[in-house]
Amino acid sequence: MLTTLKTVYTDTCAADLAWTLGREPLPALATLELELADARMELRLLGASHQVLLEEEQGTCSETVACIPGSSTPLPLGVSKRLGEWEYEFAARVETLSHGQFAGRAQELLALVAEHPHGLAGVFPGSPHAFTAMLAQRHEGAVQWRTWHAYPQDGQLVATRTRVGVRMPAAL
């Protein structure tokens, strides 16, 4: 699903993104509710980036990656945590692209997410390449999602990948 977000586009940058777990639902500009086997998810586009709410029999998970004033947790390159019965893995990278590369990559990602049944993308007013996009799936017993946050004024694209799955017992 592709939507134009009804908000004022503000020039933020990749360095302003912060990551948090366990945050309450924040006001969303667009949402997509999904059922992936026994998992319920809500993909949420915020004025300042994204939030994913996941609920399964084993518990709940709330991930927020956004430009949140006063946040002191910068975007990490990687996180691996145990959340109750789950293993939570998060990775992020920032790509800096030329203007032409950026425009091409933005078009590819928006087309991919817009046509996917588990995808949500929002384009910010003011630039067709200023967007946040999310794509979710269930794979091998885990719920996974990817996100892309585009900052065309800097030629930066922030990509994240998250995996939440039941913790596997250690082999003897």
PDB file of C-alpha atoms in Angstrom:
ATOM      1  CA  MET A   1       0.000   0.000   0.000  1.00  0.00           C
ATOM      2  CA  LEU A   2       1.346   3.398  -1.015  1.00  0.00           C
ATOM      3  CA  THR A   3       0.025   6.624   0.461  1.00  0.00           C
ATOM      4  CA  THR A   4       0.893  10.300   0.497  1.00  0.00           C
ATOM      5  CA  LEU A   5       1.281  11.364   4.107  1.00  0.00           C
ATOM      6  CA  LYS A   6      -0.678  14.391   5.238  1.00  0.00           C
ATOM      7  CA  THR A   7       1.926  16.216   7.255  1.00  0.00           C
ATOM      8  CA  VAL A   8       4.491  18.951   6.871  1.00  0.00           C
ATOM      9  CA  TYR A   9       7.789  17.610   5.563  1.00  0.00           C
ATOM     10  CA  THR A  10      10.608  18.701   7.805  1.00  0.00           C
ATOM     11  CA  ASP A  11      14.244  18.339   6.862  1.00  0.00           C
ATOM     12  CA  THR A  12      15.444  15.719   9.270  1.00  0.00           C
ATOM     13  CA  CYS A  13      18.459  13.518   8.680  1.00  0.00           C
ATOM     14  CA  ALA A  14      19.564   9.947   9.239  1.00  0.00           C
ATOM     15  CA  ALA A  15      21.636  10.992  12.257  1.00  0.00           C
ATOM     16  CA  ASP A  16      18.420  12.141  14.013  1.00  0.00           C
ATOM     17  CA  LEU A  17      16.892   8.639  14.017  1.00  0.00           C
ATOM     18  CA  ALA A  18      16.625   6.910  17.373  1.00  0.00           C
ATOM     19  CA  TRP A  19      15.703   3.299  18.186  1.00  0.00           C
ATOM     20  CA  THR A  20      13.584   2.121  21.119  1.00  0.00           C
ATOM     21  CA  LEU A  21      11.775  -1.007  22.226  1.00  0.00           C
ATOM     22  CA  GLY A  22       8.628  -1.115  24.342  1.00  0.00           C
ATOM     23  CA  ARG A  23       7.242   2.319  23.495  1.00  0.00           C
ATOM     24  CA  GLU A  24       3.473   2.794  23.627  1.00  0.00           C
ATOM     25  CA  PRO A  25       1.742   3.328  20.277  1.00  0.00           C
ATOM     26  CA  LEU A  26       2.490   6.785  18.921  1.00  0.00           C
ATOM     27  CA  PRO A  27       0.130   8.807  16.694  1.00  0.00           C
ATOM     28  CA  ALA A  28       0.337   7.336  13.183  1.00  0.00           C
ATOM     29  CA  LEU A  29      -0.214   8.959   9.792  1.00  0.00           C
ATOM     30  CA  ALA A  30      -0.891   5.583   8.146  1.00  0.00           C
ATOM     31  CA  THR A  31      -1.238   2.007   9.416  1.00  0.00           C
ATOM     32  CA  LEU A  32      -1.472  -1.491   8.002  1.00  0.00           C
ATOM     33  CA  GLU A  33      -2.814  -4.326  10.156  1.00  0.00           C
ATOM     34  CA  LEU A  34      -1.590  -7.802   9.247  1.00  0.00           C
ATOM     35  CA  GLU A  35      -2.172 -11.393  10.343  1.00  0.00           C
ATOM     36  CA  LEU A  36       0.850 -13.588   9.648  1.00  0.00           C
ATOM     37  CA  ALA A  37      -0.088 -17.101  10.787  1.00  0.00           C
ATOM     38  CA  ASP A  38      -0.582 -16.666  14.565  1.00  0.00           C
ATOM     39  CA  ALA A  39       1.042 -13.228  14.705  1.00  0.00           C
ATOM     40  CA  ARG A  40      -0.839  -9.943  14.604  1.00  0.00           C
ATOM     41  CA  MET A  41       1.143  -6.947  13.442  1.00  0.00           C
ATOM     42  CA  GLU A  42       0.528  -3.302  12.935  1.00  0.00           C
ATOM     43  CA  LEU A  43       2.896  -1.399  10.667  1.00  0.00           C
ATOM     44  CA  ARG A  44       2.716   2.291  11.563  1.00  0.00           C
ATOM     45  CA  LEU A  45       4.100   5.252   9.645  1.00  0.00           C
ATOM     46  CA  LEU A  46       4.787   8.153  11.970  1.00  0.00           C
ATOM     47  CA  GLY A  47       5.443  11.742  11.054  1.00  0.00           C
ATOM     48  CA  ALA A  48       8.954  11.031  12.254  1.00  0.00           C
ATOM     49  CA  SER A  49       9.436   7.499  10.772  1.00  0.00           C
ATOM     50  CA  HIS A  50       8.074   4.071  11.863  1.00  0.00           C
ATOM     51  CA  GLN A  51       6.693   1.883  14.600  1.00  0.00           C
ATOM     52  CA  VAL A  52       5.905  -1.849  14.493  1.00  0.00           C
ATOM     53  CA  LEU A  53       3.580  -3.478  17.012  1.00  0.00           C
ATOM     54  CA  LEU A  54       3.719  -7.280  17.160  1.00  0.00           C
ATOM     55  CA  GLU A  55       1.499  -9.549  19.213  1.00  0.00           C
ATOM     56  CA  GLU A  56       1.780 -13.330  19.415  1.00  0.00           C
ATOM     57  CA  GLU A  57       0.963 -15.988  21.967  1.00  0.00           C
ATOM     58  CA  GLN A  58       4.490 -15.570  23.392  1.00  0.00           C
ATOM     59  CA  GLY A  59       4.012 -11.878  24.066  1.00  0.00           C
ATOM     60  CA  THR A  60       4.258  -8.459  22.479  1.00  0.00           C
ATOM     61  CA  CYS A  61       6.974  -6.342  20.914  1.00  0.00           C
ATOM     62  CA  SER A  62       6.968  -2.654  20.034  1.00  0.00           C
ATOM     63  CA  GLU A  63       9.836  -1.291  17.932  1.00  0.00           C
ATOM     64  CA  THR A  64      10.135   2.402  17.155  1.00  0.00           C
ATOM     65  CA  VAL A  65      12.696   3.972  14.828  1.00  0.00           C
ATOM     66  CA  ALA A  66      11.993   7.667  14.620  1.00  0.00           C
ATOM     67  CA  CYS A  67      13.243  11.196  15.066  1.00  0.00           C
ATOM     68  CA  ILE A  68      12.007  11.705  18.616  1.00  0.00           C
ATOM     69  CA  PRO A  69      12.965  14.943  20.368  1.00  0.00           C
ATOM     70  CA  GLY A  70      14.856  14.248  23.566  1.00  0.00           C
ATOM     71  CA  SER A  71      15.596  10.607  22.736  1.00  0.00           C
ATOM     72  CA  SER A  72      18.992   9.504  23.955  1.00  0.00           C
ATOM     73  CA  THR A  73      19.201   6.126  22.169  1.00  0.00           C
ATOM     74  CA  PRO A  74      20.778   6.638  18.742  1.00  0.00           C
ATOM     75  CA  LEU A  75      20.159   4.224  15.898  1.00  0.00           C
ATOM     76  CA  PRO A  76      22.420   1.217  16.566  1.00  0.00           C
ATOM     77  CA  LEU A  77      24.106  -0.794  13.828  1.00  0.00           C
ATOM     78  CA  GLY A  78      22.889  -3.973  15.501  1.00  0.00           C
ATOM     79  CA  VAL A  79      21.009  -5.285  18.526  1.00  0.00           C
ATOM     80  CA  SER A  80      20.376  -8.818  19.728  1.00  0.00           C
ATOM     81  CA  LYS A  81      18.166  -9.200  22.801  1.00  0.00           C
ATOM     82  CA  ARG A  82      16.034 -11.745  24.527  1.00  0.00           C
ATOM     83  CA  LEU A  83      12.442 -10.579  24.960  1.00  0.00           C
ATOM     84  CA  GLY A  84      10.725 -13.185  27.107  1.00  0.00           C
ATOM     85  CA  GLU A  85      10.448 -16.285  24.913  1.00  0.00           C
ATOM     86  CA  TRP A  86      11.681 -14.391  21.844  1.00  0.00           C
ATOM     87  CA  GLU A  87      15.005 -13.562  20.317  1.00  0.00           C
ATOM     88  CA  TYR A  88      14.962 -10.049  18.894  1.00  0.00           C
ATOM     89  CA  GLU A  89      17.534  -9.073  16.263  1.00  0.00           C
ATOM     90  CA  PHE A  90      17.831  -5.626  14.712  1.00  0.00           C
ATOM     91  CA  ALA A  91      20.308  -4.272  12.175  1.00  0.00           C
ATOM     92  CA  ALA A  92      20.584  -0.870  10.496  1.00  0.00           C
ATOM     93  CA  ARG A  93      22.766   0.703   7.859  1.00  0.00           C
ATOM     94  CA  VAL A  94      22.979   4.122   6.254  1.00  0.00           C
ATOM     95  CA  GLU A  95      23.747   4.390   2.533  1.00  0.00           C
ATOM     96  CA  THR A  96      24.831   7.653   0.933  1.00  0.00           C
ATOM     97  CA  LEU A  97      23.934   7.767  -2.743  1.00  0.00           C
ATOM     98  CA  SER A  98      24.378  10.207  -5.624  1.00  0.00           C
ATOM     99  CA  HIS A  99      21.249  12.113  -6.720  1.00  0.00           C
ATOM    100  CA  GLY A 100      20.685   9.757  -9.682  1.00  0.00           C
ATOM    101  CA  GLN A 101      21.321   6.609  -7.639  1.00  0.00           C
ATOM    102  CA  PHE A 102      19.021   7.866  -4.912  1.00  0.00           C
ATOM    103  CA  ALA A 103      16.130   8.582  -7.292  1.00  0.00           C
ATOM    104  CA  GLY A 104      16.455   5.150  -8.909  1.00  0.00           C
ATOM    105  CA  ARG A 105      16.652   3.310  -5.594  1.00  0.00           C
ATOM    106  CA  ALA A 106      13.669   5.282  -4.232  1.00  0.00           C
ATOM    107  CA  GLN A 107      11.551   4.291  -7.246  1.00  0.00           C
ATOM    108  CA  GLU A 108      12.555   0.610  -6.903  1.00  0.00           C
ATOM    109  CA  LEU A 109      11.729   0.468  -3.206  1.00  0.00           C
ATOM    110  CA  LEU A 110       8.420   2.297  -3.506  1.00  0.00           C
ATOM    111  CA  ALA A 111       7.337  -0.027  -6.350  1.00  0.00           C
ATOM    112  CA  LEU A 112       8.358  -3.119  -4.351  1.00  0.00           C
ATOM    113  CA  VAL A 113       6.504  -2.099  -1.209  1.00  0.00           C
ATOM    114  CA  ALA A 114       3.431  -0.600  -2.919  1.00  0.00           C
ATOM    115  CA  GLU A 115       2.685  -3.875  -4.728  1.00  0.00           C
ATOM    116  CA  HIS A 116       3.359  -6.190  -1.766  1.00  0.00           C
ATOM    117  CA  PRO A 117       0.349  -7.366   0.316  1.00  0.00           C
ATOM    118  CA  HIS A 118       2.385  -6.886   3.521  1.00  0.00           C
ATOM    119  CA  GLY A 119       3.921  -3.557   2.530  1.00  0.00           C
ATOM    120  CA  LEU A 120       3.222   0.015   3.589  1.00  0.00           C
ATOM    121  CA  ALA A 121       4.926   3.099   2.202  1.00  0.00           C
ATOM    122  CA  GLY A 122       4.272   6.769   2.792  1.00  0.00           C
ATOM    123  CA  VAL A 123       5.639   9.605   0.688  1.00  0.00           C
ATOM    124  CA  PHE A 124       6.093  12.940   2.433  1.00  0.00           C
ATOM    125  CA  PRO A 125       4.819  16.108   0.709  1.00  0.00           C
ATOM    126  CA  GLY A 126       7.497  18.207  -0.943  1.00  0.00           C
ATOM    127  CA  SER A 127       9.608  15.445  -2.499  1.00  0.00           C
ATOM    128  CA  PRO A 128       8.628  12.234  -4.304  1.00  0.00           C
ATOM    129  CA  HIS A 129      11.769  10.643  -2.881  1.00  0.00           C
ATOM    130  CA  ALA A 130      11.139  11.511   0.793  1.00  0.00           C
ATOM    131  CA  PHE A 131       9.475   8.396   2.170  1.00  0.00           C
ATOM    132  CA  THR A 132       9.299   5.721   4.805  1.00  0.00           C
ATOM    133  CA  ALA A 133       8.543   2.176   3.627  1.00  0.00           C
ATOM    134  CA  MET A 134       7.941  -1.073   5.521  1.00  0.00           C
ATOM    135  CA  LEU A 135       7.616  -4.700   4.460  1.00  0.00           C
ATOM    136  CA  ALA A 136       6.733  -7.642   6.757  1.00  0.00           C
ATOM    137  CA  GLN A 137       6.774 -11.422   6.396  1.00  0.00           C
ATOM    138  CA  ARG A 138       6.817 -14.663   8.357  1.00  0.00           C
ATOM    139  CA  HIS A 139       9.735 -16.930   7.536  1.00  0.00           C
ATOM    140  CA  GLU A 140      10.840 -20.165   9.229  1.00  0.00           C
ATOM    141  CA  GLY A 141       8.817 -19.513  12.387  1.00  0.00           C
ATOM    142  CA  ALA A 142       9.963 -15.926  12.811  1.00  0.00           C
ATOM    143  CA  VAL A 143       8.334 -12.607  12.004  1.00  0.00           C
ATOM    144  CA  GLN A 144      10.575 -10.292  10.039  1.00  0.00           C
ATOM    145  CA  TRP A 145      10.318  -6.777   8.745  1.00  0.00           C
ATOM    146  CA  ARG A 146      12.432  -4.380   6.761  1.00  0.00           C
ATOM    147  CA  THR A 147      12.160  -0.619   6.645  1.00  0.00           C
ATOM    148  CA  TRP A 148      13.614   2.151   4.537  1.00  0.00           C
ATOM    149  CA  HIS A 149      13.807   5.811   5.538  1.00  0.00           C
ATOM    150  CA  ALA A 150      14.738   8.199   2.742  1.00  0.00           C
ATOM    151  CA  TYR A 151      16.416  11.571   3.191  1.00  0.00           C
ATOM    152  CA  PRO A 152      16.803  12.957  -0.350  1.00  0.00           C
ATOM    153  CA  GLN A 153      18.259  16.301   0.771  1.00  0.00           C
ATOM    154  CA  ASP A 154      21.348  14.377   2.032  1.00  0.00           C
ATOM    155  CA  GLY A 155      21.203  11.476  -0.426  1.00  0.00           C
ATOM    156  CA  GLN A 156      20.881   9.112   2.553  1.00  0.00           C
ATOM    157  CA  LEU A 157      18.822   5.948   2.760  1.00  0.00           C
ATOM    158  CA  VAL A 158      18.512   4.198   6.118  1.00  0.00           C
ATOM    159  CA  ALA A 159      17.656   0.508   5.858  1.00  0.00           C
ATOM    160  CA  THR A 160      16.698  -1.618   8.871  1.00  0.00           C
ATOM    161  CA  ARG A 161      16.047  -5.325   9.240  1.00  0.00           C
ATOM    162  CA  THR A 162      14.340  -6.928  12.255  1.00  0.00           C
ATOM    163  CA  ARG A 163      13.708 -10.559  13.134  1.00  0.00           C
ATOM    164  CA  VAL A 164      11.631 -11.741  16.104  1.00  0.00           C
ATOM    165  CA  GLY A 165      11.386 -15.470  16.731  1.00  0.00           C
ATOM    166  CA  VAL A 166      10.947 -18.044  19.452  1.00  0.00           C
ATOM    167  CA  ARG A 167      14.183 -18.725  21.243  1.00  0.00           C
ATOM    168  CA  MET A 168      15.671 -22.037  20.196  1.00  0.00           C
ATOM    169  CA  PRO A 169      16.995 -24.321  22.953  1.00  0.00           C
ATOM    170  CA  ALA A 170      20.745 -24.812  23.013  1.00  0.00           C
ATOM    171  CA  ALA A 171      21.992 -28.024  21.428  1.00  0.00           C
ATOM    172  CA  LEU A 172      23.687 -30.526  23.722  1.00  0.00           C
TER     173      LEU A 172
END
